[in-house]
Amino acid sequence: MKVLIVGGGGREHAIAVKCSESKLVDKLYAAPGNAGIAKLAECVDISVMDADKLVAFAKEKDIDLTIIGPDDPLVAGVADAFTAAGLRVFGPAKNAAIIEGSKAFSKDLMKKYNIPSAAYEVFDNADDALSYLETAKMPIVLKADGLALGKGVLICNNLEEAKAGVKTLMLDKQFGAAGDKIVIEEFMTGREVSVLCFCDGTHIKPMTSAQDHKRAKDGDKGLNTGGMGTFSPSPFYTEDIDKFCKEKIYQPTMDAMKAEGRDFTGILFCGLMLTEDGPKVLEYNARFGDPEAQVVLPRMKNDIIEVMEACIDGKLDEIDLQFEDNAAVCVILASDGYPEHYDKGFVISGLDTFDDKDGYYVFHAGTKLTDKGIVTNGGRVLGVTAKGEDLFKARANAYEATKWIDFENKYMRNDIGKAIDEQ
Ligand code: AMP
Ligand code: GLY
């Protein structure tokens, strides 16, 4: 088979590694890919948002399956363009990707179908939002309705902060049209877990659990980022919790989308908060998490193409999804200053050290191949993942492997997976 991966981050590199291990794949392409993916796939310089060019390329190369990695093209309907052209594509259609594209949609869906989540109200004008806040309980959470690079969520400790938040989102439009509408949500406390699920429109199969670290600095301080590291599995996601989520969250979400005429095929990412009152949905995403994919996929035993094909064909029930009985930890190596200002273009050394090391991976996120070699080209530069027989070993291995890599403004969190000390 010829397979095209759309995207060029660490998540797509993790998908590319799994595809390269598939016995079904003869040739791998990526658009636009990155310097790491280029070792496994032929990269072509087409934007993830350029549906026409992507479809034309897939036709020209006789691509058998296209996998769409990021949220933006899914929410914009790039999968629909492939389907309309008679091409096979893994990723939800636009009318289903709205589960990530609109927080108001997902909150209304959960309310209508009794899926556990925080209480909320939706506002499309700032005056109403501000007067609602006057009597609301603090802390409170404000969310831009649309996509905002994972940064459109504001946790506000008091009325003053909440009012400033409404201004940021709805009046100053810091996230553009994503803030035309906002969700104001009850603040919940508990441990967070990410569960990524394969879906075929009818059936849903959760993968092993993971936990992300969204803040830039140790101790969960600093600004929100795209994710500074992950571990898998989460020791807090017990069998009982899994059973509850399958019965009350995963399958009901699948059924709800079907009932709405929005059959969901692809990856449904359930961001959960394990509260005192049980697990509740924090958010849905319509794709693999990044960097969750970098710890979950290396532990998956199945041939990823077989599973994806089963999703497209509505036969996911025939797949026995299996994960290794071990653990993985991913530490993101970032450019110092991320997620604000940072310099790039620094030569990266040590990448080859990973070539002959089983159970160790270096996933490229913001890198570029130049005549000086591979250089840094983004805020999140690399994801260093290591497996181990348990979370403690995996964490030690991952931090050891971060030492193999060097570049001038290398920055990482030193407490990825610290939560496992408290289990
Ligand atoms: P989201 O993009 O919706 O996952 O939100 C980003 C982060 O904000 C989550 O990972 C949580 O840490 C936090 N968050 C979102 N919603 C809530 C909530 N209702 N209560 C507490 N924290 C929240
Ligand atoms: N790691 C969180 C996300 O992919 O949205």
Coordinates of C-alpha atoms and ligand atoms in Angstrom, one line a residue:
M1 CA 0.0 0.0 0.0
K2 CA 0.9 3.6 -0.5
V3 CA 0.1 5.8 2.5
L4 CA 0.1 9.6 2.8
I5 CA 0.4 11.2 6.2
V6 CA -0.8 14.8 6.4
G7 CA 1.0 16.9 9.1
G8 CA 4.5 17.6 10.2
G9 CA 4.7 17.4 14.0
G10 CA 5.8 14.9 16.6
R11 CA 2.4 13.3 16.5
E12 CA 2.8 12.7 12.7
H13 CA 6.3 11.4 13.3
A14 CA 4.9 8.8 15.8
I15 CA 2.3 7.8 13.3
A16 CA 4.9 7.5 10.6
V17 CA 7.0 5.2 12.8
K18 CA 4.0 2.9 13.3
C19 CA 3.2 3.0 9.6
S20 CA 6.8 2.1 8.7
E21 CA 6.5 -0.9 10.9
S22 CA 3.3 -2.1 9.2
K23 CA 3.6 -5.1 6.9
L24 CA 1.0 -3.6 4.7
V25 CA 2.9 -0.4 3.7
D26 CA 5.2 -0.3 0.7
K27 CA 5.7 3.4 0.4
L28 CA 5.1 6.3 2.8
Y29 CA 4.6 9.9 1.9
A30 CA 4.1 12.9 4.2
A31 CA 2.8 16.4 3.5
P32 CA 4.6 18.5 4.6
G33 CA 6.4 16.1 7.0
N34 CA 9.6 17.1 8.8
A35 CA 13.3 16.3 9.1
G36 CA 12.6 13.2 11.2
I37 CA 9.7 11.9 9.1
A38 CA 11.9 12.4 6.0
K39 CA 14.0 9.3 7.2
L40 CA 10.9 7.2 6.7
A41 CA 8.8 8.9 4.1
E42 CA 9.1 11.0 1.0
C43 CA 8.1 14.5 2.1
V44 CA 6.2 16.8 -0.2
D45 CA 5.8 20.5 0.5
I46 CA 2.0 20.9 0.6
S47 CA 0.2 22.7 3.3
V48 CA -2.1 20.6 5.5
M49 CA -4.9 23.0 4.7
D50 CA -4.6 22.8 0.9
A51 CA -7.3 20.2 0.2
D52 CA -7.1 20.6 -3.5
K53 CA -3.3 20.0 -3.8
L54 CA -3.4 17.1 -1.3
V55 CA -6.2 15.4 -3.2
A56 CA -4.4 16.0 -6.5
F57 CA -1.1 14.6 -5.0
A58 CA -2.9 11.5 -3.7
K59 CA -4.5 10.8 -7.1
E60 CA -1.2 11.4 -8.9
K61 CA 0.7 8.9 -6.7
D62 CA -2.2 6.4 -6.4
I63 CA -2.3 6.7 -2.6
D64 CA -4.3 3.9 -1.0
L65 CA -4.8 5.6 2.4
T66 CA -4.4 9.1 3.7
I67 CA -4.1 9.8 7.4
I68 CA -4.8 13.3 8.6
G69 CA -3.0 14.2 11.8
P70 CA -3.8 17.7 12.9
D71 CA -7.1 19.3 14.0
D72 CA -7.2 22.3 11.7
P73 CA -7.6 20.4 8.4
L74 CA -10.1 18.0 10.0
V75 CA -12.2 20.8 11.3
A76 CA -11.9 22.6 7.9
G77 CA -13.2 19.5 6.0
V78 CA -10.0 18.2 4.3
A79 CA -11.2 14.6 5.0
D80 CA -14.4 15.4 3.1
A81 CA -12.4 16.5 0.1
F82 CA -10.7 13.0 0.0
T83 CA -14.0 11.2 0.4
A84 CA -15.6 13.3 -2.3
A85 CA -12.8 12.4 -4.7
G86 CA -13.3 8.6 -4.0
L87 CA -10.1 8.3 -1.9
R88 CA -9.8 6.5 1.4
V89 CA -9.0 8.7 4.3
F90 CA -8.5 8.2 8.1
G91 CA -9.9 11.1 10.0
P92 CA -13.4 12.4 10.8
A93 CA -15.5 14.3 8.3
K94 CA -16.1 18.0 9.0
N95 CA -19.6 17.5 10.5
A96 CA -18.0 15.1 13.1
A97 CA -14.8 17.0 13.7
I98 CA -17.0 19.8 15.1
I99 CA -16.8 17.9 18.3
E100 CA -13.4 19.5 18.6
G101 CA -14.0 22.6 16.5
S102 CA -16.8 24.0 18.7
K103 CA -16.7 23.7 22.4
A104 CA -20.4 24.9 22.5
F105 CA -21.3 22.0 20.2
S106 CA -19.5 19.5 22.4
K107 CA -21.0 20.9 25.6
D108 CA -24.5 20.8 24.2
L109 CA -24.0 17.3 22.9
M110 CA -22.9 16.1 26.4
K111 CA -25.8 17.8 28.1
K112 CA -28.4 16.4 25.6
Y113 CA -27.0 12.8 26.0
N114 CA -26.2 12.9 29.7
I115 CA -22.4 12.5 29.3
P116 CA -20.7 13.6 32.5
S117 CA -19.0 17.0 32.2
A118 CA -18.8 20.4 34.0
A119 CA -21.9 22.6 34.2
Y120 CA -21.7 25.5 31.7
E121 CA -23.4 28.3 29.8
V122 CA -22.7 29.6 26.3
F123 CA -22.5 33.3 25.4
D124 CA -22.2 35.1 22.1
N125 CA -22.1 38.6 23.5
A126 CA -19.7 40.1 26.1
D127 CA -22.4 42.0 28.1
D128 CA -24.4 38.9 28.9
A129 CA -21.2 37.0 29.8
L130 CA -20.1 39.8 32.1
S131 CA -23.4 40.0 33.9
Y132 CA -23.5 36.2 34.3
L133 CA -20.1 36.3 36.0
E134 CA -21.3 38.8 38.7
T135 CA -23.1 36.0 40.5
A136 CA -21.0 33.0 39.3
K137 CA -18.9 30.8 41.7
M138 CA -15.1 31.3 41.4
P139 CA -12.8 30.0 40.3
I140 CA -14.4 29.6 36.8
V141 CA -13.2 28.5 33.4
L142 CA -13.6 30.5 30.1
K143 CA -13.2 28.7 26.8
A144 CA -13.1 30.2 23.3
D145 CA -15.6 28.2 21.3
G146 CA -13.3 27.6 18.3
L147 CA -9.8 26.3 17.7
A148 CA -7.1 28.4 19.5
L149 CA -4.0 26.2 19.3
G150 CA -4.9 24.7 22.7
K151 CA -4.6 28.1 24.3
G152 CA -8.2 29.4 24.3
V153 CA -8.9 28.1 27.9
L154 CA -8.6 30.6 30.8
I155 CA -8.9 29.5 34.4
C156 CA -10.0 32.5 36.4
N157 CA -9.5 32.7 40.2
N158 CA -11.8 35.7 40.8
L159 CA -14.3 38.0 39.2
E160 CA -11.7 40.5 38.1
E161 CA -9.7 37.9 36.2
A162 CA -12.9 36.5 34.7
K163 CA -14.0 39.9 33.5
A164 CA -10.5 40.5 32.0
G165 CA -10.8 37.0 30.4
V166 CA -14.1 37.9 28.7
K167 CA -12.4 41.0 27.3
T168 CA -9.4 39.0 26.0
L169 CA -11.5 36.4 24.3
M170 CA -14.6 38.4 23.1
L171 CA -13.5 42.0 22.7
D172 CA -9.8 42.0 22.1
K173 CA -10.3 38.8 20.1
Q174 CA -6.9 37.4 21.1
F175 CA -7.9 34.1 19.3
G176 CA -9.8 35.8 16.5
A177 CA -13.2 34.4 15.5
A178 CA -12.6 31.5 17.9
G179 CA -13.8 33.9 20.6
D180 CA -17.0 35.1 19.0
K181 CA -18.7 32.7 21.2
I182 CA -17.5 31.5 24.6
V183 CA -18.3 28.7 27.0
I184 CA -18.2 29.6 30.7
E185 CA -17.7 26.4 32.7
E186 CA -17.7 25.2 36.3
F187 CA -14.1 24.7 37.6
M188 CA -13.4 21.1 38.4
T189 CA -10.5 19.6 40.4
G190 CA -8.9 16.2 40.0
R191 CA -6.3 14.3 38.0
E192 CA -6.4 14.6 34.3
V193 CA -6.2 11.7 31.9
S194 CA -6.2 11.5 28.1
V195 CA -7.8 8.5 26.5
L196 CA -7.5 8.3 22.7
C197 CA -10.0 6.0 21.0
F198 CA -10.2 4.4 17.6
C199 CA -13.8 4.9 16.2
D200 CA -15.6 3.5 13.1
G201 CA -18.8 5.5 13.4
T202 CA -20.5 2.8 15.4
H203 CA -17.8 1.0 17.5
I204 CA -15.2 2.7 19.7
K205 CA -12.1 1.1 21.2
P206 CA -10.0 3.1 23.8
M207 CA -6.3 2.9 23.7
T208 CA -4.1 2.8 26.8
S209 CA -4.3 5.9 28.9
A210 CA -1.8 8.8 29.0
Q211 CA -1.2 12.0 30.9
D212 CA 0.0 15.3 29.4
H213 CA 1.8 18.2 31.1
K214 CA 0.5 21.4 29.6
R215 CA 2.3 24.1 31.5
A216 CA 5.7 25.3 30.4
K217 CA 7.5 25.1 33.8
D218 CA 8.2 22.5 36.5
G219 CA 5.4 22.2 39.2
D220 CA 2.8 23.0 36.5
K221 CA 3.8 26.6 36.6
G222 CA 4.1 29.0 33.6
L223 CA 2.1 29.4 30.5
N224 CA 0.0 26.8 28.8
T225 CA 1.8 25.1 25.9
G226 CA 1.0 22.4 23.3
G227 CA 2.3 19.9 25.8
M228 CA 5.7 19.5 27.5
G229 CA 5.7 15.7 28.1
T230 CA 3.5 12.7 28.7
F231 CA 3.5 9.3 30.4
S232 CA 1.5 6.2 29.7
P233 CA -0.3 4.4 31.2
S234 CA -1.8 6.7 33.9
P235 CA -1.7 4.7 37.2
F236 CA -4.8 6.7 38.3
Y237 CA -6.9 5.4 35.4
T238 CA -8.0 2.2 37.2
E239 CA -10.1 -0.7 35.8
D240 CA -13.2 0.6 37.5
I241 CA -12.7 4.0 36.0
D242 CA -12.1 2.4 32.6
K243 CA -15.4 0.5 32.9
F244 CA -17.3 3.6 33.9
C245 CA -15.9 5.6 31.0
K246 CA -16.7 2.9 28.5
E247 CA -20.3 2.7 29.7
K248 CA -21.0 6.4 30.4
I249 CA -18.6 8.3 28.1
Y250 CA -17.0 6.6 25.2
Q251 CA -19.9 4.5 23.7
P252 CA -22.5 7.2 24.6
T253 CA -20.4 9.8 22.7
M254 CA -20.2 7.5 19.7
D255 CA -24.0 6.8 19.9
A256 CA -24.7 10.5 20.3
M257 CA -22.8 11.5 17.2
K258 CA -24.6 8.8 15.2
A259 CA -28.0 10.0 16.5
E260 CA -27.1 13.5 15.4
G261 CA -26.2 12.2 11.9
R262 CA -22.5 12.9 12.5
D263 CA -21.0 9.4 12.5
F264 CA -17.5 9.8 13.9
T265 CA -14.7 7.9 12.2
G266 CA -11.1 8.4 13.2
I267 CA -9.5 9.2 16.6
L268 CA -11.7 10.6 19.4
F269 CA -9.5 12.0 22.1
C270 CA -11.3 12.2 25.5
G271 CA -9.7 14.6 27.9
L272 CA -11.0 13.5 31.3
M273 CA -10.9 14.9 34.8
L274 CA -11.1 12.3 37.5
T275 CA -13.2 14.2 40.0
E276 CA -14.6 13.2 43.4
D277 CA -17.9 12.7 41.7
G278 CA -16.4 10.4 39.0
P279 CA -14.8 10.9 35.7
K280 CA -16.0 13.9 33.6
V281 CA -15.1 15.1 30.1
L282 CA -12.9 18.2 30.0
E283 CA -12.7 18.3 26.2
Y284 CA -12.9 16.2 23.1
N285 CA -10.4 16.3 20.3
A286 CA -10.9 14.8 16.9
R287 CA -7.4 13.4 16.4
F288 CA -4.4 11.9 18.2
G289 CA -3.0 14.0 21.1
D290 CA 0.4 15.5 20.7
P291 CA 2.5 14.4 22.7
E292 CA 0.1 11.7 23.8
A293 CA 0.6 9.8 20.6
Q294 CA 4.4 9.7 21.3
V295 CA 3.8 7.5 24.3
V296 CA 0.7 5.6 23.3
L297 CA 1.6 4.5 19.8
P298 CA 5.1 3.0 20.7
R299 CA 3.2 0.7 23.1
M300 CA 0.6 -0.4 20.6
K301 CA 1.0 -4.0 19.4
N302 CA -1.4 -3.9 16.5
D303 CA -0.5 -3.0 12.9
I304 CA -1.8 0.6 12.8
I305 CA -2.9 0.3 9.1
E306 CA -5.0 -2.7 9.9
V307 CA -6.8 -0.8 12.7
M308 CA -7.3 2.3 10.6
E309 CA -8.7 0.3 7.7
A310 CA -11.1 -1.4 10.1
C311 CA -12.3 2.0 11.2
I312 CA -12.9 3.2 7.7
D313 CA -14.8 0.0 6.8
G314 CA -16.9 0.0 10.0
K315 CA -15.3 -3.2 11.2
L316 CA -13.5 -2.1 14.3
D317 CA -15.4 -4.7 16.4
E318 CA -13.3 -7.3 14.6
I319 CA -10.0 -5.8 15.9
D320 CA -8.4 -7.0 19.1
L321 CA -6.6 -3.8 20.2
Q322 CA -3.5 -4.6 22.3
F323 CA -0.9 -2.7 24.2
E324 CA 2.4 -3.8 25.7
D325 CA 2.4 -4.5 29.4
N326 CA 5.0 -1.7 30.0
A327 CA 5.2 2.0 30.2
A328 CA 6.5 5.0 28.2
V329 CA 7.5 8.5 29.0
C330 CA 8.0 11.4 26.5
V331 CA 10.0 14.5 27.5
I332 CA 9.7 17.4 25.1
L333 CA 12.9 19.3 24.3
A334 CA 11.8 22.9 23.6
S335 CA 13.5 26.1 22.6
D336 CA 14.1 28.2 25.8
G337 CA 11.4 30.9 25.9
Y338 CA 8.6 28.8 24.4
P339 CA 5.6 29.3 24.3
E340 CA 6.5 33.0 23.9
H341 CA 9.7 34.3 22.2
Y342 CA 12.5 32.0 21.3
D343 CA 15.4 31.8 18.8
K344 CA 15.7 29.0 16.3
G345 CA 18.1 27.7 13.7
F346 CA 20.5 26.0 16.2
V347 CA 22.2 22.8 15.0
I348 CA 21.0 19.7 16.9
S349 CA 23.6 17.1 17.8
G350 CA 23.1 13.5 19.0
L351 CA 20.1 12.5 16.9
D352 CA 21.9 9.4 15.6
T353 CA 22.4 8.0 19.1
F354 CA 18.8 6.8 18.9
D355 CA 19.3 4.8 15.7
D356 CA 20.4 1.5 17.3
K357 CA 18.6 1.8 20.7
D358 CA 15.5 -0.4 21.0
G359 CA 12.7 1.2 23.0
Y360 CA 14.0 4.7 22.6
Y361 CA 12.6 7.2 20.1
V362 CA 13.3 10.8 19.1
F363 CA 10.3 12.3 17.5
H364 CA 10.8 15.5 15.5
A365 CA 8.3 18.4 16.0
G366 CA 10.1 21.7 15.1
T367 CA 13.2 20.8 13.1
K368 CA 14.5 21.6 9.6
L369 CA 17.1 20.0 7.4
T370 CA 19.6 22.7 6.2
D371 CA 23.1 22.5 4.7
K372 CA 24.4 22.9 8.3
G373 CA 22.5 19.7 9.3
I374 CA 19.3 19.4 11.2
V375 CA 18.5 22.6 13.1
T376 CA 15.8 23.8 15.5
N377 CA 12.8 25.3 13.8
G378 CA 10.0 25.7 16.4
G379 CA 9.0 26.0 20.0
R380 CA 8.7 22.3 20.6
V381 CA 11.7 20.8 18.9
L382 CA 11.8 17.1 19.7
G383 CA 10.0 14.5 21.8
V384 CA 12.3 12.0 23.5
T385 CA 10.4 8.9 24.3
A386 CA 11.6 5.8 26.2
K387 CA 9.9 2.7 27.2
G388 CA 10.5 0.8 30.4
E389 CA 9.0 -2.2 32.3
D390 CA 7.2 0.3 34.6
L391 CA 6.7 4.1 34.7
F392 CA 9.7 4.6 37.0
K393 CA 12.1 2.8 34.6
A394 CA 10.5 4.5 31.6
R395 CA 11.0 7.9 33.2
A396 CA 14.6 7.2 34.1
N397 CA 15.3 6.0 30.6
A398 CA 13.6 9.0 29.0
Y399 CA 15.6 11.5 31.1
E400 CA 18.8 9.6 30.4
A401 CA 18.1 9.8 26.6
T402 CA 17.5 13.6 26.8
K403 CA 21.2 13.9 27.6
W404 CA 22.1 12.4 24.2
I405 CA 20.7 15.5 22.4
D406 CA 22.1 18.9 22.5
F407 CA 21.3 22.3 20.9
E408 CA 22.0 25.8 22.1
N409 CA 18.8 26.9 23.8
K410 CA 17.6 23.4 24.8
Y411 CA 14.9 23.6 27.5
M412 CA 12.8 20.9 29.1
R413 CA 10.7 20.2 32.2
N414 CA 12.5 18.1 34.8
D415 CA 9.3 16.7 36.4
I416 CA 7.5 14.9 33.7
G417 CA 5.8 11.9 35.3
K418 CA 6.4 13.2 38.9
A419 CA 2.7 12.3 39.6
I420 CA 3.7 8.6 39.6
D421 CA 5.6 9.2 42.9
E422 CA 2.3 9.9 44.5
Q423 CA 0.3 6.8 43.5
Ligands
AMP1 P1 -9.0 22.0 27.3 O1 -8.4 22.6 26.1 O2 -10.5 22.2 27.3 O3 -8.5 20.6 27.6 O4 -8.5 22.8 28.5 C1 -7.1 23.0 28.8 C2 -6.8 22.7 30.2 O5 -7.6 23.6 31.0 C3 -7.3 21.3 30.6 O6 -6.3 20.4 30.3 C4 -7.5 21.5 32.1 O7 -6.2 21.5 32.8 C5 -8.0 22.9 32.2 N1 -9.5 22.9 32.3 C6 -10.3 22.9 31.2 N2 -11.6 22.9 31.7 C7 -11.5 22.9 33.0 C8 -12.5 22.8 34.0 N3 -13.8 22.8 33.8 N4 -12.1 22.8 35.3 C9 -10.8 22.8 35.6 N5 -9.8 22.9 34.7 C10 -10.2 22.9 33.4
GLY2 N1 -1.8 17.2 24.3 C1 -3.0 17.8 24.1 C2 -3.5 17.9 22.7 O1 -3.0 17.2 21.8 O2 -4.5 18.6 22.5

